[in-house]
Tab-separated table of C-alpha atoms and ligand atoms in Angstrom:
chain	number	residue	atom	x	y	z
A	1	UNK	CA	-11.598	-2.545	-18.484
A	2	UNK	CA	-11.867	0.213	-15.912
A	3	UNK	CA	-10.801	3.616	-17.143
A	4	UNK	CA	-7.228	4.652	-16.256
A	5	UNK	CA	-7.300	7.840	-14.217
A	6	UNK	CA	-3.528	8.111	-14.239
A	7	UNK	CA	-1.377	6.861	-17.072
A	8	UNK	CA	2.401	6.773	-16.729
A	9	UNK	CA	4.406	5.891	-19.840
A	10	UNK	CA	8.120	5.315	-20.124
A	11	UNK	CA	8.767	7.421	-17.034
A	12	UNK	CA	12.456	7.638	-16.155
A	13	UNK	CA	14.499	9.571	-13.641
A	14	UNK	CA	18.244	9.768	-13.370
A	15	UNK	CA	19.358	12.208	-10.689
A	16	UNK	CA	22.357	14.458	-11.102
A	17	UNK	CA	25.263	12.235	-10.131
A	18	UNK	CA	23.925	9.445	-12.319
A	19	UNK	CA	21.672	7.483	-9.950
A	20	UNK	CA	19.010	5.791	-12.060
A	21	UNK	CA	16.267	6.112	-9.474
A	22	UNK	CA	13.552	5.129	-11.914
A	23	UNK	CA	14.078	3.005	-15.014
A	24	UNK	CA	11.545	3.277	-17.855
A	25	UNK	CA	8.259	2.611	-16.115
A	26	UNK	CA	4.717	2.126	-17.370
A	27	UNK	CA	1.832	2.115	-14.957
A	28	UNK	CA	-1.890	2.687	-15.372
A	29	UNK	CA	-3.889	3.461	-12.252
A	30	UNK	CA	-7.596	2.678	-12.359
A	31	UNK	CA	-10.214	5.097	-11.184
A	32	UNK	CA	-11.315	4.373	-7.632
A	33	UNK	CA	-8.712	1.766	-6.759
A	34	UNK	CA	-6.287	1.587	-3.862
A	35	UNK	CA	-2.866	0.863	-5.260
A	36	UNK	CA	0.005	-0.014	-2.930
A	37	UNK	CA	3.552	0.511	-4.106
A	38	UNK	CA	5.932	-1.698	-2.161
A	39	UNK	CA	9.693	-1.693	-2.259
A	40	UNK	CA	12.778	-1.460	-0.073
A	41	UNK	CA	14.455	1.814	0.893
A	42	UNK	CA	15.765	3.656	-2.141
A	43	UNK	CA	13.663	1.630	-4.608
A	44	UNK	CA	12.276	4.752	-6.281
A	45	UNK	CA	8.808	5.057	-4.727
A	46	UNK	CA	9.098	8.691	-3.676
A	47	UNK	CA	10.763	9.523	-6.991
A	48	UNK	CA	7.805	8.070	-8.892
A	49	UNK	CA	5.318	10.010	-6.785
A	50	UNK	CA	7.461	13.139	-7.044
A	51	UNK	CA	7.372	12.947	-10.842
A	52	UNK	CA	3.572	12.789	-10.856
A	53	UNK	CA	3.211	15.590	-8.320
A	54	UNK	CA	5.690	17.919	-9.968
A	55	UNK	CA	8.381	17.777	-7.289
A	56	UNK	CA	10.809	15.829	-9.467
A	57	UNK	CA	11.486	16.598	-13.139
A	58	UNK	CA	11.449	13.317	-15.081
A	59	UNK	CA	14.388	12.555	-17.347
A	60	UNK	CA	12.044	10.996	-19.910
A	61	UNK	CA	8.502	9.756	-20.320
A	62	UNK	CA	5.002	11.113	-20.103
A	63	UNK	CA	2.206	11.260	-17.541
A	64	UNK	CA	-1.448	11.922	-18.119
A	65	UNK	CA	-4.074	12.317	-15.432
A	66	UNK	CA	-7.825	12.573	-15.997
A	67	UNK	CA	-6.997	12.437	-19.692
A	68	UNK	CA	-4.925	15.633	-19.345
A	69	UNK	CA	-1.292	15.706	-20.355
A	70	UNK	CA	0.568	16.727	-17.211
A	71	UNK	CA	3.266	18.536	-19.172
A	72	UNK	CA	0.730	20.675	-21.044
A	73	UNK	CA	-2.154	20.987	-18.590
A	74	UNK	CA	-0.086	20.871	-15.446
A	75	UNK	CA	-2.078	23.264	-13.273
A	76	UNK	CA	-5.469	21.834	-14.167
A	77	UNK	CA	-4.360	18.264	-13.497
A	78	UNK	CA	-2.335	18.992	-10.360
A	79	UNK	CA	-5.318	20.806	-8.788
A	80	UNK	CA	-7.136	17.447	-8.718
A	81	UNK	CA	-4.267	15.545	-7.047
A	82	UNK	CA	-3.418	15.473	-3.343
A	83	UNK	CA	-0.102	14.469	-1.823
A	84	UNK	CA	0.771	13.435	1.694
A	85	UNK	CA	4.563	13.649	1.499
A	86	UNK	CA	6.935	11.281	3.236
A	87	UNK	CA	8.915	14.083	4.840
A	88	UNK	CA	7.227	16.483	7.231
A	89	UNK	CA	7.098	19.628	5.127
A	90	UNK	CA	4.960	22.052	6.990
A	91	UNK	CA	5.109	25.572	8.372
A	92	UNK	CA	5.778	24.912	12.035
A	93	UNK	CA	4.667	28.367	13.188
A	94	UNK	CA	1.311	28.368	11.448
A	95	UNK	CA	-1.806	27.248	13.282
A	96	UNK	CA	-3.468	23.961	12.295
A	97	UNK	CA	-6.750	25.406	10.976
A	98	UNK	CA	-5.059	28.112	8.948
A	99	UNK	CA	-2.434	25.920	7.342
A	100	UNK	CA	-5.132	23.485	6.181
A	101	UNK	CA	-7.331	26.310	4.834
A	102	UNK	CA	-4.275	27.738	3.087
A	103	UNK	CA	-3.653	24.467	1.245
A	104	UNK	CA	-7.114	24.768	-0.241
A	105	UNK	CA	-6.581	28.381	-1.263
A	106	UNK	CA	-3.305	27.416	-2.931
A	107	UNK	CA	-5.292	25.633	-5.630
A	108	UNK	CA	-7.463	28.687	-6.189
A	109	UNK	CA	-10.545	27.218	-4.522
A	110	UNK	CA	-12.930	29.449	-2.571
A	111	UNK	CA	-12.704	29.251	1.231
A	112	UNK	CA	-15.010	26.616	2.697
A	113	UNK	CA	-14.861	26.762	6.503
A	114	UNK	CA	-17.487	24.029	6.915
A	115	UNK	CA	-15.555	21.640	4.722
A	116	UNK	CA	-12.347	22.401	6.646
A	117	UNK	CA	-14.205	21.861	9.920
A	118	UNK	CA	-15.480	18.472	8.747
A	119	UNK	CA	-12.018	17.520	7.614
A	120	UNK	CA	-10.354	18.532	10.879
A	121	UNK	CA	-13.024	16.695	12.850
A	122	UNK	CA	-12.579	13.529	10.820
A	123	UNK	CA	-8.868	13.593	11.652
A	124	UNK	CA	-9.439	14.447	15.341
A	125	UNK	CA	-7.692	17.781	14.810
A	126	UNK	CA	-10.617	20.081	15.507
A	127	UNK	CA	-9.590	20.662	19.109
A	128	UNK	CA	-6.133	21.596	17.887
A	129	UNK	CA	-7.272	24.017	15.206
A	130	UNK	CA	-5.741	27.032	16.945
A	131	UNK	CA	-2.576	25.245	18.053
A	132	UNK	CA	0.661	26.105	16.234
A	133	UNK	CA	1.861	23.055	14.301
A	134	UNK	CA	5.215	22.987	16.150
A	135	UNK	CA	3.397	22.180	19.390
A	136	UNK	CA	1.878	18.977	18.004
A	137	UNK	CA	3.293	15.488	18.370
A	138	UNK	CA	4.796	13.761	15.313
A	139	UNK	CA	1.683	11.683	14.660
A	140	UNK	CA	-0.526	14.764	14.934
A	141	UNK	CA	1.698	16.591	12.453
A	142	UNK	CA	1.204	13.706	10.068
A	143	UNK	CA	-2.562	14.105	10.436
A	144	UNK	CA	-2.167	17.774	9.552
A	145	UNK	CA	-0.314	16.748	6.382
A	146	UNK	CA	-3.240	14.520	5.489
A	147	UNK	CA	-5.731	17.312	6.150
A	148	UNK	CA	-3.666	19.617	3.944
A	149	UNK	CA	-3.558	17.046	1.173
A	150	UNK	CA	-7.353	16.667	1.299
A	151	UNK	CA	-8.228	20.343	1.657
A	152	UNK	CA	-8.835	20.813	-2.070
A	153	UNK	CA	-10.954	17.646	-2.467
A	154	UNK	CA	-8.507	15.778	-4.702
A	155	UNK	CA	-9.684	12.918	-6.890
A	156	UNK	CA	-6.296	11.184	-6.735
A	157	UNK	CA	-4.488	10.996	-3.421
A	158	UNK	CA	-0.862	9.959	-2.971
A	159	UNK	CA	0.119	8.810	0.498
A	160	UNK	CA	3.875	8.354	0.804
A	161	UNK	CA	4.445	6.317	3.973
A	162	UNK	CA	1.367	7.759	5.673
A	163	UNK	CA	1.731	5.645	8.773
A	164	UNK	CA	5.494	5.814	9.326
A	165	UNK	CA	6.073	6.590	12.968
A	166	UNK	CA	2.447	6.718	14.030
A	167	UNK	CA	0.928	4.664	16.801
A	168	UNK	CA	-1.377	1.704	16.318
A	169	UNK	CA	-4.507	3.697	17.066
A	170	UNK	CA	-3.708	6.417	14.551
A	171	UNK	CA	-2.835	3.775	11.993
A	172	UNK	CA	-6.278	2.254	12.471
A	173	UNK	CA	-7.854	5.713	12.130
A	174	UNK	CA	-5.882	6.283	8.988
A	175	UNK	CA	-7.002	2.973	7.490
A	176	UNK	CA	-10.585	3.942	8.336
A	177	UNK	CA	-10.135	7.304	6.676
A	178	UNK	CA	-8.613	5.742	3.559
A	179	UNK	CA	-11.589	3.364	3.407
A	180	UNK	CA	-14.002	6.323	3.588
A	181	UNK	CA	-12.132	8.157	0.859
A	182	UNK	CA	-12.336	5.102	-1.328
A	183	UNK	CA	-16.094	5.002	-0.778
A	184	UNK	CA	-16.248	8.613	-1.938
A	185	UNK	CA	-14.547	7.495	-5.131
A	186	UNK	CA	-11.070	8.876	-4.434
A	187	UNK	CA	-8.269	6.952	-6.155
A	188	UNK	CA	-5.480	6.199	-3.695
A	189	UNK	CA	-1.850	5.357	-4.300
A	190	UNK	CA	0.112	4.582	-1.184
A	191	UNK	CA	3.586	3.455	-0.306
A	192	UNK	CA	4.203	1.631	2.895
A	193	UNK	CA	6.799	-0.409	4.697
A	194	UNK	CA	4.074	-2.126	6.685
A	195	UNK	CA	3.214	-4.911	4.351
A	196	UNK	CA	0.180	-5.936	6.343
A	197	UNK	CA	-1.142	-2.469	5.586
A	198	UNK	CA	-0.998	-3.199	1.869
A	199	UNK	CA	-2.460	-6.644	2.509
A	200	UNK	CA	-5.346	-5.082	4.411
A	201	UNK	CA	-6.113	-2.124	2.169
A	202	UNK	CA	-4.924	-2.502	-1.388
A	203	UNK	CA	-6.805	-3.676	-4.457
A	204	UNK	CA	-3.601	-3.935	-6.459
A	205	UNK	CA	0.026	-4.192	-5.553
A	206	UNK	CA	3.078	-2.904	-7.389
A	207	UNK	CA	6.523	-4.077	-6.351
A	208	UNK	CA	9.428	-1.791	-7.182
A	209	UNK	CA	13.093	-2.563	-6.628
A	210	UNK	CA	16.138	-0.556	-7.712
A	211	UNK	CA	14.064	1.690	-9.918
A	212	UNK	CA	12.315	-1.145	-11.676
A	213	UNK	CA	8.637	-1.948	-11.368
A	214	UNK	CA	8.900	-5.715	-11.043
A	215	UNK	CA	5.251	-6.564	-11.019
A	216	UNK	CA	1.795	-5.073	-10.875
A	217	UNK	CA	-0.986	-7.417	-9.932
A	218	UNK	CA	-4.354	-7.725	-8.286
A	219	UNK	CA	-3.679	-8.478	-4.624
A	220	UNK	CA	-5.783	-11.611	-4.413
A	221	UNK	CA	-4.377	-12.958	-7.684
A	222	UNK	CA	-0.856	-12.261	-6.458
A	223	UNK	CA	-1.443	-14.042	-3.194
A	224	UNK	CA	-3.044	-16.985	-4.952
A	225	UNK	CA	-0.256	-17.182	-7.533
A	226	UNK	CA	2.747	-16.770	-5.289
A	227	UNK	CA	1.241	-17.648	-1.959
A	228	UNK	CA	1.603	-20.978	-0.222
A	229	UNK	CA	-0.566	-23.027	2.064
A	230	UNK	CA	1.347	-25.126	4.543
A	231	UNK	CA	-0.108	-27.580	7.000
A	232	UNK	CA	1.165	-29.919	9.671
A	233	UNK	CA	-1.044	-32.845	10.440
A	234	UNK	CA	-0.091	-34.728	13.587
A	235	UNK	CA	-0.892	-38.402	13.043
A	236	UNK	CA	-2.384	-40.589	15.746
A	237	UNK	CA	-0.142	-43.445	14.609
A	238	UNK	CA	3.231	-42.803	12.938
A	239	UNK	CA	3.632	-43.989	9.349
A	240	UNK	CA	6.690	-45.459	7.593
A	241	UNK	CA	5.791	-44.202	4.119
A	242	UNK	CA	3.188	-41.902	2.589
A	243	UNK	CA	0.251	-44.214	1.782
A	244	UNK	CA	-0.500	-44.797	-1.897
A	245	UNK	CA	-3.954	-43.212	-1.421
A	246	UNK	CA	-2.296	-39.832	-0.691
A	247	UNK	CA	0.073	-39.893	-3.654
A	248	UNK	CA	-1.802	-37.131	-5.498
A	249	UNK	CA	-1.257	-34.658	-2.671
A	250	UNK	CA	1.832	-32.481	-2.082
A	251	UNK	CA	2.689	-34.196	1.189
A	252	UNK	CA	5.717	-35.662	2.909
A	253	UNK	CA	6.336	-37.331	6.243
A	254	UNK	CA	8.322	-35.596	8.955
A	255	UNK	CA	9.372	-36.110	12.559
A	256	UNK	CA	9.880	-39.884	12.298
A	257	UNK	CA	6.612	-40.346	10.450
A	258	UNK	CA	4.472	-38.745	13.134
A	259	UNK	CA	3.655	-35.606	11.129
A	260	UNK	CA	2.265	-35.305	7.635
A	261	UNK	CA	3.556	-32.055	6.081
A	262	UNK	CA	1.498	-30.433	3.345
A	263	UNK	CA	2.821	-27.684	1.088
A	264	UNK	CA	0.487	-26.489	-1.624
A	265	UNK	CA	-0.165	-23.390	-3.682
A	266	UNK	CA	-2.056	-20.372	-2.335
A	267	UNK	CA	-5.174	-21.362	-4.250
A	268	UNK	CA	-7.687	-23.692	-2.646
A	269	UNK	CA	-7.616	-26.506	-5.204
A	270	UNK	CA	-10.673	-28.788	-4.906
A	271	UNK	CA	-8.582	-31.837	-5.903
A	272	UNK	CA	-5.323	-31.349	-4.029
A	273	UNK	CA	-6.199	-28.622	-1.502
A	274	UNK	CA	-5.998	-29.035	2.226
A	275	UNK	CA	-9.753	-29.656	2.558
A	276	UNK	CA	-9.554	-32.493	0.023
A	277	UNK	CA	-6.603	-33.961	1.919
A	278	UNK	CA	-8.466	-33.954	5.222
A	279	UNK	CA	-11.481	-35.637	3.628
A	280	UNK	CA	-9.194	-38.282	2.144
A	281	UNK	CA	-7.551	-38.946	5.500
A	282	UNK	CA	-10.949	-39.436	7.096
A	283	UNK	CA	-12.138	-41.671	4.240
A	284	UNK	CA	-8.974	-43.790	4.488
A	285	UNK	CA	-9.285	-44.061	8.262
A	286	UNK	CA	-5.924	-42.327	8.851
A	287	UNK	CA	-6.512	-40.779	12.262
A	288	UNK	CA	-4.904	-37.510	13.281
A	289	UNK	CA	-4.751	-35.571	16.539
A	290	UNK	CA	-3.721	-32.128	15.332
A	291	UNK	CA	-4.030	-29.885	12.290
A	292	UNK	CA	-2.159	-26.635	11.886
A	293	UNK	CA	-2.656	-24.662	8.675
A	294	UNK	CA	-0.702	-21.567	7.713
A	295	UNK	CA	-1.221	-19.299	4.698
A	296	UNK	CA	1.784	-17.328	3.528
A	297	UNK	CA	1.330	-13.605	3.853
A	298	UNK	CA	2.079	-10.830	1.429
A	299	UNK	CA	5.208	-10.260	3.464
A	300	UNK	CA	6.509	-13.768	2.687
A	301	UNK	CA	5.812	-13.139	-0.989
A	302	UNK	CA	7.532	-9.769	-0.870
A	303	UNK	CA	10.668	-11.201	0.709
A	304	UNK	CA	10.698	-13.964	-1.924
A	305	UNK	CA	10.460	-11.408	-4.718
A	306	UNK	CA	12.941	-8.868	-3.462
A	307	UNK	CA	15.338	-11.415	-2.037
A	308	UNK	CA	17.072	-11.395	1.253
A	309	UNK	CA	19.442	-8.487	0.801
A	310	UNK	CA	19.904	-6.842	4.168
A	311	UNK	CA	18.580	-3.466	2.977
A	312	UNK	CA	15.659	-5.162	1.288
A	313	UNK	CA	13.963	-6.335	4.442
A	314	UNK	CA	10.711	-4.518	5.042
A	315	UNK	CA	11.033	-2.205	8.029
B	401	ATP	N1	17.221	14.585	-4.819
B	401	ATP	C1	17.962	13.508	-5.052
B	401	ATP	N2	19.201	13.596	-5.579
B	401	ATP	C2	19.939	12.509	-5.853
B	401	ATP	N3	19.533	11.238	-5.613
B	401	ATP	C3	18.316	11.078	-5.080
B	401	ATP	C4	17.464	12.194	-4.764
B	401	ATP	N4	16.318	11.718	-4.249
B	401	ATP	C5	16.438	10.378	-4.233
B	401	ATP	N5	17.631	9.986	-4.721
B	401	ATP	C6	18.105	8.596	-4.909
B	401	ATP	O1	17.193	7.927	-5.757
B	401	ATP	C7	16.949	6.599	-5.310
B	401	ATP	C8	15.473	6.392	-5.057
B	401	ATP	O2	15.083	7.192	-3.955
B	401	ATP	P1	13.570	7.310	-3.471
B	401	ATP	O3	13.510	8.356	-2.438
B	401	ATP	O4	12.685	7.454	-4.652
B	401	ATP	O5	13.342	5.873	-2.828
B	401	ATP	P2	12.119	5.304	-1.964
B	401	ATP	O6	11.688	4.059	-2.628
B	401	ATP	O7	11.107	6.362	-1.760
B	401	ATP	O8	12.836	4.933	-0.593
B	401	ATP	P3	12.289	4.990	0.922
B	401	ATP	O9	11.554	3.721	1.150
B	401	ATP	O10	13.545	5.029	1.716
B	401	ATP	O11	11.467	6.211	1.076
B	401	ATP	C9	17.828	6.409	-4.086
B	401	ATP	O12	19.013	5.785	-4.525
B	401	ATP	C10	18.088	7.813	-3.611
B	401	ATP	O13	19.322	7.907	-2.964
B	402	MG	MG1	10.361	7.280	-0.133
């Protein structure tokens, strides 16, 4: 069992006005993992992050980070956590280089111009170091938020919708950067509406809906458990019924017997998987002219879990 770097127990938040944004929630984050928190708008993702980062006062529950109780050792623990907030919260009149250096100083760390230079270069902000933040584009401002969050070398990094409103190229850069941070041993918790982002990056997935953490699971296990493999096999000669020799496979005939439709689990089963089916067809001399296989994505799984409420569709 990998050590939990962040341990959330019974965390609850009810905002003034009575909205239960977070129902009692337990979550242990492992050191060095990338954890993606998925959920529709208003699910409670930012509230959860806000509680850990001290922006939201929990109604109940406890949080410990690095073995420190966040209520008792708040400053010590918070100094090792970075946050890229969802909302642009940044001094628009300050210059890029200075605002990033300031974020480091805020945690009482000595100035380190070379570290700041490396950081700005890695985010392609070095050329903009003397530009006032207000003159940057939205995507550039988001990079500045990331630089600010990393300025004090945090061991846990929260990224709340880091790629909302950024172009494809910057998204790629951001994924690259997150990968590098992981290699340096930084633990990363991100929220995203781009499910393929979670599919690409995350080690584990948490799904939250209406304040309730519905599941937490290893990404591959989740996709194997809830995923589906579907295939359409176009037959050379149409069949009237599924032959007896294929009775062990999850298949049915479609399109007047000209297509064999396969629908199996996400796991590649050696007995009933698609590869076994193809071998059987060949062995039985059932000729086919086309084979189209489709694996369900994390997005399909997410929609299945959250349902098809209009507000629940991933953006
Ligand atoms: N400061 C606040 N005061 C009152 N209610 C709030 C406050 N902040 C959030 N809420 C409510 O709490 C619920 C959860 O909001 P939260 O921002 O945590 O959701 P989210 O999952 O981050 O959503 P999104 O994907 O839109 O960012 C929502 O119903 C929201 O309206
Ligand atoms: Mg949010």
